[in-house]
Tab-separated table of C-alpha atoms in Angstrom:
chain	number	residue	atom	x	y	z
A	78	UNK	CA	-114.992	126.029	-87.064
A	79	UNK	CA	-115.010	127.372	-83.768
A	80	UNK	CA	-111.141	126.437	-82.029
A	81	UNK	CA	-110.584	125.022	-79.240
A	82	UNK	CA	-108.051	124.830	-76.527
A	83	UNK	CA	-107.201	121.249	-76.027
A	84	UNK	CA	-105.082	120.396	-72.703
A	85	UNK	CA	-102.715	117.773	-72.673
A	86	UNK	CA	-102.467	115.419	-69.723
A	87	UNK	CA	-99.256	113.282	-69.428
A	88	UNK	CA	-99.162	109.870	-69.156
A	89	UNK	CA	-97.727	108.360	-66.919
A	90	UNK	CA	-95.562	104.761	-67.883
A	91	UNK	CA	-96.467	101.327	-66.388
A	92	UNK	CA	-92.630	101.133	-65.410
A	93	UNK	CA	-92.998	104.647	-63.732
A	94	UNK	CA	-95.457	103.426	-61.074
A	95	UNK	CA	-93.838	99.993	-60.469
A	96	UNK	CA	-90.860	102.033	-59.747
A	97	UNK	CA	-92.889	104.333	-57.738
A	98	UNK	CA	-94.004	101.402	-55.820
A	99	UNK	CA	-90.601	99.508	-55.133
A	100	UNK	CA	-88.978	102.794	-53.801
A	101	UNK	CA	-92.434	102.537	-51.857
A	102	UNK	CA	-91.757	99.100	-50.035
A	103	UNK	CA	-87.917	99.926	-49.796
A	104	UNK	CA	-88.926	103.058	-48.135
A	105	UNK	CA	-90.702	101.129	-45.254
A	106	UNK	CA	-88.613	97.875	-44.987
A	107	UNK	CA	-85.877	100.679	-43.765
A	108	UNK	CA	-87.926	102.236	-41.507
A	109	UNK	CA	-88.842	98.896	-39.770
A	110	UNK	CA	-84.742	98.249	-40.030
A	111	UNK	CA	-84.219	101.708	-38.024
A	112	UNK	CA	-87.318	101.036	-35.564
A	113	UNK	CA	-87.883	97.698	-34.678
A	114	UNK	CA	-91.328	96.910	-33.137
A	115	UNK	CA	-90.868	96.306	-29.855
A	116	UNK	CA	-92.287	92.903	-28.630
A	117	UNK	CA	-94.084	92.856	-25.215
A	118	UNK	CA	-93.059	90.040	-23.251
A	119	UNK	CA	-95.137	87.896	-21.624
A	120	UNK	CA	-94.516	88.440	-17.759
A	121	UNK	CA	-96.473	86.324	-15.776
A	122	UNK	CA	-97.375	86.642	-12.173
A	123	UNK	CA	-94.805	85.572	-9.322
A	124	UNK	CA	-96.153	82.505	-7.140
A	125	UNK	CA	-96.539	84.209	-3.427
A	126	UNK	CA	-95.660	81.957	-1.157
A	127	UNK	CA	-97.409	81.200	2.167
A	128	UNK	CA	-95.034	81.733	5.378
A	129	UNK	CA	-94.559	78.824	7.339
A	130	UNK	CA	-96.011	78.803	10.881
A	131	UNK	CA	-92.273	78.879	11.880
A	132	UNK	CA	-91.788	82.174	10.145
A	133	UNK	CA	-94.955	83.505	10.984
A	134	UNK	CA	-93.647	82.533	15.072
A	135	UNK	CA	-90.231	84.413	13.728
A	136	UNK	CA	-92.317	87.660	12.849
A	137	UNK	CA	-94.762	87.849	15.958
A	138	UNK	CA	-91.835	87.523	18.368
A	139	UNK	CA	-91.346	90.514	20.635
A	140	UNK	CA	-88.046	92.091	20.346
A	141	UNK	CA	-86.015	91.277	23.522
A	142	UNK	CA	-84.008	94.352	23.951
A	143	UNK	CA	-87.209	96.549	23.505
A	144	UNK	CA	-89.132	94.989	26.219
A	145	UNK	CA	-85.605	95.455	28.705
A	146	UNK	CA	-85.766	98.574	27.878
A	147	UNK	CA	-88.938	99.600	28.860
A	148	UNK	CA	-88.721	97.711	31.858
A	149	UNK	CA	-85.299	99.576	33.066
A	150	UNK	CA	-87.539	102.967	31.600
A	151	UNK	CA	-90.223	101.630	33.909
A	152	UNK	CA	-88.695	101.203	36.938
A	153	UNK	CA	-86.627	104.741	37.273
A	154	UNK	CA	-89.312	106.332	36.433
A	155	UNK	CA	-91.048	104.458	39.712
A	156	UNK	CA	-87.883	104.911	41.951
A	157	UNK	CA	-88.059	108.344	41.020
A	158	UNK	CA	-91.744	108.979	41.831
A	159	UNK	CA	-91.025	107.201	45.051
A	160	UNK	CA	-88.059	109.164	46.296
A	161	UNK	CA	-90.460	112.606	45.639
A	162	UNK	CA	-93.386	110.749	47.887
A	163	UNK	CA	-90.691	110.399	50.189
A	164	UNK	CA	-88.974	113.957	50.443
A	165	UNK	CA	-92.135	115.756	50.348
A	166	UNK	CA	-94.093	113.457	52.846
A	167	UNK	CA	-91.308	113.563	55.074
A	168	UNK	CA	-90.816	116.123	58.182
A	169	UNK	CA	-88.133	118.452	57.246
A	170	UNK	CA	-85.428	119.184	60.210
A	171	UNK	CA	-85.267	122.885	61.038
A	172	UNK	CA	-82.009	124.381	58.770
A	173	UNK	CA	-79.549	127.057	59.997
A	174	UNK	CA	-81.004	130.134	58.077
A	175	UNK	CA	-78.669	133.060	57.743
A	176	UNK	CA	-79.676	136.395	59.246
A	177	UNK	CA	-78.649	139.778	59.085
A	178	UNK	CA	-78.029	140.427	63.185
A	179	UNK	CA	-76.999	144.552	63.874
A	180	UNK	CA	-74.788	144.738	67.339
A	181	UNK	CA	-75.635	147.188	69.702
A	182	UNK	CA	-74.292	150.579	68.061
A	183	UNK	CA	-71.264	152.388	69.518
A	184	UNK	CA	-71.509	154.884	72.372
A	185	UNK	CA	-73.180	157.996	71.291
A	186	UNK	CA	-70.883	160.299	69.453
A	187	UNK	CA	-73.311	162.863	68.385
A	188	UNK	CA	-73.045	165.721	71.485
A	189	UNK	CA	-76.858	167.262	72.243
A	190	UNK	CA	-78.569	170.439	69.766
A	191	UNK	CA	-75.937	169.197	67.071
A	192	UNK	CA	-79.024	168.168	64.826
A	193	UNK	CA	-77.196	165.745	62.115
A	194	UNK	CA	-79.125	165.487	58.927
A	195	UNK	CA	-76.454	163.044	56.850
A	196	UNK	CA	-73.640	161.016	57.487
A	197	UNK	CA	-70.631	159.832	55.266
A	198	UNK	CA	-67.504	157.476	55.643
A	199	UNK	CA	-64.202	157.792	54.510
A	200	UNK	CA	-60.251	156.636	55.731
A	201	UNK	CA	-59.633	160.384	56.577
A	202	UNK	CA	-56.050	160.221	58.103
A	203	UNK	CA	-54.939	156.839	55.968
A	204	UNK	CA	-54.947	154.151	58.753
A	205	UNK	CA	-56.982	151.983	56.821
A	206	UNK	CA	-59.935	152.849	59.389
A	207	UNK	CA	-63.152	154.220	58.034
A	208	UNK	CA	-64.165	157.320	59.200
A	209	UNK	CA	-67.090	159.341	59.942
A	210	UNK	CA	-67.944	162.699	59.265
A	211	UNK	CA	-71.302	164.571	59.892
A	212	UNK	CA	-72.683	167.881	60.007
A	213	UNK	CA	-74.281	169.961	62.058
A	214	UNK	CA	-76.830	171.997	61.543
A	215	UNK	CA	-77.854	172.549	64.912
A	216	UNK	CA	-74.155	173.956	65.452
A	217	UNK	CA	-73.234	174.567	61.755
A	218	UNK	CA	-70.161	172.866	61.501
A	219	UNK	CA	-68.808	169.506	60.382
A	220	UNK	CA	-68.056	166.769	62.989
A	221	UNK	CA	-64.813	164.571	62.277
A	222	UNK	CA	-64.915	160.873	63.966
A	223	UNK	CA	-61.535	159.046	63.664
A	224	UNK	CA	-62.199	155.898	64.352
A	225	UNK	CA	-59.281	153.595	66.856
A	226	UNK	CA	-60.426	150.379	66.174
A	227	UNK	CA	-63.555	148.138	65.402
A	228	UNK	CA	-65.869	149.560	68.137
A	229	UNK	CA	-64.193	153.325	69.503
A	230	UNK	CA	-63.816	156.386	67.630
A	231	UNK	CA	-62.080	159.687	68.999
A	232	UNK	CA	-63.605	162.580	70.420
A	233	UNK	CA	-65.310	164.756	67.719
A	234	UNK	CA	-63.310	167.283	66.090
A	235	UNK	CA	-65.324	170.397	64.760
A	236	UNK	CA	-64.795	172.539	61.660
A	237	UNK	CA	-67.393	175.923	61.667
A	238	UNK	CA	-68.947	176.131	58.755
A	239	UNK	CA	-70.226	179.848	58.933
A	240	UNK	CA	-73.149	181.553	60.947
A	241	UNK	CA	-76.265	180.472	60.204
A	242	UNK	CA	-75.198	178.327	57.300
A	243	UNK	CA	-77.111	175.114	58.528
A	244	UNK	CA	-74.956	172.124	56.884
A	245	UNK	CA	-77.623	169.699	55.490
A	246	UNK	CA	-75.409	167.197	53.486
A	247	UNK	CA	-72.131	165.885	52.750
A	248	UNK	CA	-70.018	164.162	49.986
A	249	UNK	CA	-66.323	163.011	50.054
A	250	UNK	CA	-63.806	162.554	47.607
A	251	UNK	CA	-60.451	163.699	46.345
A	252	UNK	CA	-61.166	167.055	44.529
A	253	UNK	CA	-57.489	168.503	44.731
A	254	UNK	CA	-55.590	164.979	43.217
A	255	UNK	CA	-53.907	165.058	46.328
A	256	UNK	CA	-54.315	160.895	47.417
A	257	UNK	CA	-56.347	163.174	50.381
A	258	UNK	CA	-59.540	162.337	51.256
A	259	UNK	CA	-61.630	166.143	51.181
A	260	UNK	CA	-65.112	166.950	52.123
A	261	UNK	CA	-68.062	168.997	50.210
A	262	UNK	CA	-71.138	170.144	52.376
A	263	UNK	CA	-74.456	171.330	51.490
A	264	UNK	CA	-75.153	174.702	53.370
A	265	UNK	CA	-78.639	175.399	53.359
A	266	UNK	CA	-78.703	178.345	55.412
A	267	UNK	CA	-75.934	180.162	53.457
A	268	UNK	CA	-76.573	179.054	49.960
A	269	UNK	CA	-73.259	177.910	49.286
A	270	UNK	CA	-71.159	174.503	48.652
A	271	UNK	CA	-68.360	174.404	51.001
A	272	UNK	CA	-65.247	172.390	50.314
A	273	UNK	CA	-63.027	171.324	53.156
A	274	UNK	CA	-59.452	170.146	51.783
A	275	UNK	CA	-57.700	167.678	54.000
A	276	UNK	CA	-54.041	166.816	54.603
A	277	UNK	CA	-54.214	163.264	55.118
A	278	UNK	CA	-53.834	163.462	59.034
A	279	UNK	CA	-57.482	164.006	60.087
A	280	UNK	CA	-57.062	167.326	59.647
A	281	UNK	CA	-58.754	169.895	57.063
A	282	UNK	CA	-57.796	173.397	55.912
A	283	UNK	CA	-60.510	175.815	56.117
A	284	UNK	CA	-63.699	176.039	54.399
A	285	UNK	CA	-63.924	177.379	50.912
A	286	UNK	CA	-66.941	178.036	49.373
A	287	UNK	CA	-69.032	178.295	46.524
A	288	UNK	CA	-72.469	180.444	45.803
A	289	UNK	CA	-75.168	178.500	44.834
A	290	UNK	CA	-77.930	181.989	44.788
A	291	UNK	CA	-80.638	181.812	46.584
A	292	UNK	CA	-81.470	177.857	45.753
A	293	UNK	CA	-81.007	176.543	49.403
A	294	UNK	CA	-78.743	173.458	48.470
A	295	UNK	CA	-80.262	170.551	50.433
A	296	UNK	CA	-78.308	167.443	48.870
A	297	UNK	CA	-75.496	167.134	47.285
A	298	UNK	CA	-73.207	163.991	45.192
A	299	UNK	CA	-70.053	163.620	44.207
A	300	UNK	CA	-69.000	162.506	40.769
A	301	UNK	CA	-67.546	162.588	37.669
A	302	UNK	CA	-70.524	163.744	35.378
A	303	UNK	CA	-68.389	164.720	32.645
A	304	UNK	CA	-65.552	161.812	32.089
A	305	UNK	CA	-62.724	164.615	32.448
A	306	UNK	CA	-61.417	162.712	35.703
A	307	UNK	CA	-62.253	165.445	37.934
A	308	UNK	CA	-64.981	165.194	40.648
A	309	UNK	CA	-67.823	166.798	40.341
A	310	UNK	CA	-70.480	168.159	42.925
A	311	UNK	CA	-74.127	167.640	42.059
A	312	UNK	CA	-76.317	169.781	44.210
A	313	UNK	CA	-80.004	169.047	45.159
A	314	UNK	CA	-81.644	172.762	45.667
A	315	UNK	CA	-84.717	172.770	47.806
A	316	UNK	CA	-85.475	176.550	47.122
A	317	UNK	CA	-85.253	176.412	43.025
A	318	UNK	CA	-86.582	172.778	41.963
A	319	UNK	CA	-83.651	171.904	40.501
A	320	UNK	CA	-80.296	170.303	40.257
A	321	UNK	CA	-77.022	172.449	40.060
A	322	UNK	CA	-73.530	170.917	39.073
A	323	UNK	CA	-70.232	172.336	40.196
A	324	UNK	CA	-67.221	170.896	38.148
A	325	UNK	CA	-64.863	170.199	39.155
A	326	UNK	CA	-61.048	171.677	37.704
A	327	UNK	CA	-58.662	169.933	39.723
């Protein structure tokens, strides 16, 4: 006989599955314990109730302060619109306008072939009187006006400033620290800066001077180009094209 392999299949008992099944149903009644099922109530509508015509009077009325409001809004702005009508309709009255009025200048100071090319102004013998001070190219020399009071100066007091030397321009300032007031001039002739130290009188110590080559200084400012608080001389030179600068040492 030929064998065979027989397989054997468990049985399972009657109690086994009614077991099974309890378990089953306790299984679920505690799952409906844990999670409820939530009932949806029944919500109904809310009755909407008609306004009365009262209330509907209550909710078309204008509000009271808006409307004053906009009136006072209404009327500036119409006052305003006037007055502008008004002021720009209106003839205006002729104003006092300011003007710049010039005197009649001084008696001529300047004597004749003197030729001045530039002019400065400084208190030269400290009377608290601006001064004038000119040169002349026509006579090479400076010309020193001390003024007396608002409308006189002095006679002109001269200080050569070489042959031929033709001042063109002058600066002032205090070169020396002195409190003096002193005077630089351009001489285009000579091609030199000339200093002229005063005393504080309206008087000046005689030129000293400063070679400039052959660059024919025409201009000249004073300054300090450096911030060492000394003056400086910048120099304008027609014959070159260019600027020089003297500084100044005190």
């Amino acid at each position: 006989m030929t064998s065979m392999d027989i397989e054997m299949l468990p049985l399972e008992h009657p109690n086994d599955q009614i077991s099974s099944d309890t378990n089953s149903r306790r299984t679920s009644n505690s799952i409906q314990n844990q999670h409820p099922i939530e009932t949806i109530p029944n919500v109904l509508p809310k009755t909407v109730r008609t306004p009365s015509k009262k209330a509907k009077h209550l909710l078309h009325k204008p509000n009271s302060k808006k409307m004053v409001f906009m009136f006072v809004l209404f009327t500036c702005i119409s006052m305003m619109i006037s007055i502008l009508i008004v002021c720009f309709s209106s003839p205006k009255p002729l104003g006092t306008t300011c003007a710049f009025i010039l005197k009649s200048e001084a008696p001529s100071l300047i004597v004749s072939d003197s030729h001045p090319h530039s002019i400065a102004v400084a208190d030269f013998n400290n009377d608290n009187l601006p001064d004038i001070v000119v040169p002349n190219s026509g006579t090479n020399s400076l010309g020193i006006f001390l003024r007396l009071d608002n409308t006189t100066f002095k006679d002109q007091i001269t200080y050569s400033t070489g042959s031929g030397s033709l001042p063109y321009a002058v600066g002032v300032g205090d070169f020396n620290h002195d409190q003096h007031i002193d005077i630089a001039v351009a001489n285009y002739g000579a091609n030199n800066i000339g200093i002229f130290l005063g005393i504080g009188n309206g008087t000046f110590m005689s030129q000293i001077t400063f070679s400039t080559g052959s660059s024919r200084p025409r201009w000249i400012a004073v300054g300090d180009m450096n911030n060492d608080k000394q003056l400086d001389i910048v120099v304008a030179n027609y014959g070159t094209n260019d600027i020089g600068i003297l500084f100044g040492d005190g």
